[in-house]
């Protein structure tokens, strides 16, 4: 049987974004990656920000989901979003860090909806901009 697909809009709420003024990260911005481009970037000034990303959800035979779309990266078993830290440079975006939101951690009930939300604490334990694969303790999935 062919998998059934649906569309989901995921709102990614980035809260506790560190204010980097006066630090080695001065001028840092946070954006979401679509294909190979960082878009909707905003200053890392302590303000919360939200990104909305459409996802195609493939409902697999036997349960489970696969995700696709311009914001989705990675191989079939490891789909994720990138939240990128960087700055605008003369030659384009200059990235310095990325945070990876694993979609496999999304509760199945949320993947069945047309809209879902996730809240991410964007400051790591050392007070720096969050990077690498985001640990579940920094994430709260919701409706």
PDB file of C-alpha atoms in Angstrom:
ATOM      1  CA  UNK A   1       0.000   0.000   0.000  1.00  0.00           C
ATOM      2  CA  UNK A   2       1.266   3.483  -0.900  1.00  0.00           C
ATOM      3  CA  UNK A   3       1.966   5.794   2.076  1.00  0.00           C
ATOM      4  CA  UNK A   4      -0.559   8.555   2.668  1.00  0.00           C
ATOM      5  CA  UNK A   5       0.800  12.091   2.953  1.00  0.00           C
ATOM      6  CA  UNK A   6      -0.445  15.192   4.702  1.00  0.00           C
ATOM      7  CA  UNK A   7       0.809  18.711   5.332  1.00  0.00           C
ATOM      8  CA  UNK A   8       1.834  19.998   8.747  1.00  0.00           C
ATOM      9  CA  UNK A   9       2.821  23.526   9.721  1.00  0.00           C
ATOM     10  CA  UNK A  10       5.305  23.369  12.576  1.00  0.00           C
ATOM     11  CA  UNK A  11       5.784  26.528  14.616  1.00  0.00           C
ATOM     12  CA  UNK A  12       9.190  26.531  16.281  1.00  0.00           C
ATOM     13  CA  UNK A  13       9.209  28.865  19.277  1.00  0.00           C
ATOM     14  CA  UNK A  14      12.763  29.847  20.171  1.00  0.00           C
ATOM     15  CA  UNK A  15      12.773  31.242  23.684  1.00  0.00           C
ATOM     16  CA  UNK A  16      15.530  32.225  26.047  1.00  0.00           C
ATOM     17  CA  UNK A  17      17.532  33.418  23.029  1.00  0.00           C
ATOM     18  CA  UNK A  18      20.784  34.711  24.532  1.00  0.00           C
ATOM     19  CA  UNK A  19      21.557  38.399  24.323  1.00  0.00           C
ATOM     20  CA  UNK A  20      25.028  38.455  22.801  1.00  0.00           C
ATOM     21  CA  UNK A  21      25.715  42.183  22.985  1.00  0.00           C
ATOM     22  CA  UNK A  22      29.159  42.769  24.442  1.00  0.00           C
ATOM     23  CA  UNK A  23      30.227  39.129  24.048  1.00  0.00           C
ATOM     24  CA  UNK A  24      32.435  37.321  21.545  1.00  0.00           C
ATOM     25  CA  UNK A  25      29.165  36.573  19.718  1.00  0.00           C
ATOM     26  CA  UNK A  26      28.342  40.291  19.198  1.00  0.00           C
ATOM     27  CA  UNK A  27      26.269  40.782  16.021  1.00  0.00           C
ATOM     28  CA  UNK A  28      25.078  37.167  15.995  1.00  0.00           C
ATOM     29  CA  UNK A  29      21.764  36.345  14.327  1.00  0.00           C
ATOM     30  CA  UNK A  30      19.423  33.335  14.478  1.00  0.00           C
ATOM     31  CA  UNK A  31      17.606  31.974  11.419  1.00  0.00           C
ATOM     32  CA  UNK A  32      16.053  28.803  10.068  1.00  0.00           C
ATOM     33  CA  UNK A  33      17.556  26.880   7.160  1.00  0.00           C
ATOM     34  CA  UNK A  34      15.431  26.262   4.054  1.00  0.00           C
ATOM     35  CA  UNK A  35      17.264  24.068   1.540  1.00  0.00           C
ATOM     36  CA  UNK A  36      20.806  25.520   1.723  1.00  0.00           C
ATOM     37  CA  UNK A  37      19.777  29.084   2.621  1.00  0.00           C
ATOM     38  CA  UNK A  38      19.279  30.670   6.054  1.00  0.00           C
ATOM     39  CA  UNK A  39      16.113  32.773   6.092  1.00  0.00           C
ATOM     40  CA  UNK A  40      14.081  34.921   8.485  1.00  0.00           C
ATOM     41  CA  UNK A  41      17.197  35.596  10.590  1.00  0.00           C
ATOM     42  CA  UNK A  42      16.860  37.964  13.529  1.00  0.00           C
ATOM     43  CA  UNK A  43      19.372  39.526  15.970  1.00  0.00           C
ATOM     44  CA  UNK A  44      20.300  37.463  19.018  1.00  0.00           C
ATOM     45  CA  UNK A  45      19.219  40.176  21.422  1.00  0.00           C
ATOM     46  CA  UNK A  46      17.374  38.239  24.103  1.00  0.00           C
ATOM     47  CA  UNK A  47      14.021  38.405  22.312  1.00  0.00           C
ATOM     48  CA  UNK A  48      11.950  35.310  21.650  1.00  0.00           C
ATOM     49  CA  UNK A  49      11.325  34.401  18.014  1.00  0.00           C
ATOM     50  CA  UNK A  50       9.102  31.921  16.166  1.00  0.00           C
ATOM     51  CA  UNK A  51       9.596  30.269  12.797  1.00  0.00           C
ATOM     52  CA  UNK A  52       6.821  28.529  10.846  1.00  0.00           C
ATOM     53  CA  UNK A  53       7.831  25.695   8.561  1.00  0.00           C
ATOM     54  CA  UNK A  54       5.621  23.549   6.322  1.00  0.00           C
ATOM     55  CA  UNK A  55       6.376  19.822   6.375  1.00  0.00           C
ATOM     56  CA  UNK A  56       5.073  16.977   4.244  1.00  0.00           C
ATOM     57  CA  UNK A  57       4.321  14.053   6.546  1.00  0.00           C
ATOM     58  CA  UNK A  58       4.330  10.584   5.026  1.00  0.00           C
ATOM     59  CA  UNK A  59       2.284   8.179   7.125  1.00  0.00           C
ATOM     60  CA  UNK A  60       4.040   4.852   6.716  1.00  0.00           C
ATOM     61  CA  UNK A  61       2.451   1.429   6.552  1.00  0.00           C
ATOM     62  CA  UNK A  62       2.808  -0.240   9.917  1.00  0.00           C
ATOM     63  CA  UNK A  63       2.978   3.099  11.740  1.00  0.00           C
ATOM     64  CA  UNK A  64       5.581   5.782  11.948  1.00  0.00           C
ATOM     65  CA  UNK A  65       6.244   8.843   9.849  1.00  0.00           C
ATOM     66  CA  UNK A  66       8.725  10.216   7.394  1.00  0.00           C
ATOM     67  CA  UNK A  67       9.121  13.942   6.848  1.00  0.00           C
ATOM     68  CA  UNK A  68       9.978  15.960   3.761  1.00  0.00           C
ATOM     69  CA  UNK A  69      10.067  19.546   2.576  1.00  0.00           C
ATOM     70  CA  UNK A  70      12.390  22.472   2.004  1.00  0.00           C
ATOM     71  CA  UNK A  71      13.089  22.853   5.742  1.00  0.00           C
ATOM     72  CA  UNK A  72      13.719  19.148   6.362  1.00  0.00           C
ATOM     73  CA  UNK A  73      17.266  17.783   6.194  1.00  0.00           C
ATOM     74  CA  UNK A  74      18.955  14.442   6.719  1.00  0.00           C
ATOM     75  CA  UNK A  75      18.434  10.817   5.667  1.00  0.00           C
ATOM     76  CA  UNK A  76      15.072   9.076   6.021  1.00  0.00           C
ATOM     77  CA  UNK A  77      15.717   7.754   9.522  1.00  0.00           C
ATOM     78  CA  UNK A  78      17.254  10.992  10.834  1.00  0.00           C
ATOM     79  CA  UNK A  79      15.133  13.928   9.588  1.00  0.00           C
ATOM     80  CA  UNK A  80      15.721  17.283  11.282  1.00  0.00           C
ATOM     81  CA  UNK A  81      15.546  21.094  11.078  1.00  0.00           C
ATOM     82  CA  UNK A  82      18.530  23.417  11.329  1.00  0.00           C
ATOM     83  CA  UNK A  83      18.389  26.608  13.378  1.00  0.00           C
ATOM     84  CA  UNK A  84      21.476  28.579  12.354  1.00  0.00           C
ATOM     85  CA  UNK A  85      23.560  31.122  14.228  1.00  0.00           C
ATOM     86  CA  UNK A  86      25.638  33.477  12.133  1.00  0.00           C
ATOM     87  CA  UNK A  87      25.927  36.913  10.569  1.00  0.00           C
ATOM     88  CA  UNK A  88      25.597  38.601   7.217  1.00  0.00           C
ATOM     89  CA  UNK A  89      28.948  38.992   5.476  1.00  0.00           C
ATOM     90  CA  UNK A  90      29.871  40.604   2.134  1.00  0.00           C
ATOM     91  CA  UNK A  91      29.806  37.176   0.445  1.00  0.00           C
ATOM     92  CA  UNK A  92      26.506  36.119   2.073  1.00  0.00           C
ATOM     93  CA  UNK A  93      25.612  34.313   5.269  1.00  0.00           C
ATOM     94  CA  UNK A  94      28.513  33.397   7.548  1.00  0.00           C
ATOM     95  CA  UNK A  95      27.393  30.599   9.857  1.00  0.00           C
ATOM     96  CA  UNK A  96      29.149  29.951  13.147  1.00  0.00           C
ATOM     97  CA  UNK A  97      26.874  27.383  14.850  1.00  0.00           C
ATOM     98  CA  UNK A  98      23.815  25.281  14.125  1.00  0.00           C
ATOM     99  CA  UNK A  99      21.239  23.639  16.353  1.00  0.00           C
ATOM    100  CA  UNK A 100      19.598  20.469  15.050  1.00  0.00           C
ATOM    101  CA  UNK A 101      15.954  19.743  15.978  1.00  0.00           C
ATOM    102  CA  UNK A 102      15.348  16.015  15.453  1.00  0.00           C
ATOM    103  CA  UNK A 103      11.911  15.314  14.004  1.00  0.00           C
ATOM    104  CA  UNK A 104      11.978  11.710  15.239  1.00  0.00           C
ATOM    105  CA  UNK A 105      11.386  13.200  18.706  1.00  0.00           C
ATOM    106  CA  UNK A 106       8.065  14.715  17.625  1.00  0.00           C
ATOM    107  CA  UNK A 107       5.191  12.876  19.337  1.00  0.00           C
ATOM    108  CA  UNK A 108       3.217  10.789  16.827  1.00  0.00           C
ATOM    109  CA  UNK A 109      -0.025  12.541  17.730  1.00  0.00           C
ATOM    110  CA  UNK A 110       1.451  15.869  16.628  1.00  0.00           C
ATOM    111  CA  UNK A 111       2.605  14.424  13.299  1.00  0.00           C
ATOM    112  CA  UNK A 112      -1.036  13.519  12.594  1.00  0.00           C
ATOM    113  CA  UNK A 113      -2.205  17.149  12.827  1.00  0.00           C
ATOM    114  CA  UNK A 114      -2.201  20.049  10.396  1.00  0.00           C
ATOM    115  CA  UNK A 115      -0.475  22.376  12.882  1.00  0.00           C
ATOM    116  CA  UNK A 116       1.889  21.709  15.771  1.00  0.00           C
ATOM    117  CA  UNK A 117       4.263  23.652  17.996  1.00  0.00           C
ATOM    118  CA  UNK A 118       7.569  23.117  19.719  1.00  0.00           C
ATOM    119  CA  UNK A 119       9.335  25.334  22.273  1.00  0.00           C
ATOM    120  CA  UNK A 120      13.128  25.333  22.426  1.00  0.00           C
ATOM    121  CA  UNK A 121      15.372  26.868  25.076  1.00  0.00           C
ATOM    122  CA  UNK A 122      18.062  28.467  22.867  1.00  0.00           C
ATOM    123  CA  UNK A 123      20.656  29.084  25.599  1.00  0.00           C
ATOM    124  CA  UNK A 124      22.931  26.184  26.539  1.00  0.00           C
ATOM    125  CA  UNK A 125      24.063  25.285  30.056  1.00  0.00           C
ATOM    126  CA  UNK A 126      27.075  27.647  29.744  1.00  0.00           C
ATOM    127  CA  UNK A 127      24.921  30.636  28.708  1.00  0.00           C
ATOM    128  CA  UNK A 128      25.981  30.423  25.045  1.00  0.00           C
ATOM    129  CA  UNK A 129      23.845  30.052  21.911  1.00  0.00           C
ATOM    130  CA  UNK A 130      22.534  26.468  21.758  1.00  0.00           C
ATOM    131  CA  UNK A 131      24.206  24.285  19.115  1.00  0.00           C
ATOM    132  CA  UNK A 132      24.569  20.650  17.981  1.00  0.00           C
ATOM    133  CA  UNK A 133      21.722  18.148  18.318  1.00  0.00           C
ATOM    134  CA  UNK A 134      19.199  19.630  20.731  1.00  0.00           C
ATOM    135  CA  UNK A 135      18.744  17.487  23.823  1.00  0.00           C
ATOM    136  CA  UNK A 136      15.173  16.627  24.841  1.00  0.00           C
ATOM    137  CA  UNK A 137      15.589  18.606  28.076  1.00  0.00           C
ATOM    138  CA  UNK A 138      15.748  21.806  25.974  1.00  0.00           C
ATOM    139  CA  UNK A 139      12.550  20.957  24.023  1.00  0.00           C
ATOM    140  CA  UNK A 140       8.856  20.976  24.860  1.00  0.00           C
ATOM    141  CA  UNK A 141       6.498  19.629  22.186  1.00  0.00           C
ATOM    142  CA  UNK A 142       2.898  20.823  22.232  1.00  0.00           C
ATOM    143  CA  UNK A 143      -0.155  21.695  20.238  1.00  0.00           C
TER     144      UNK A 143
END
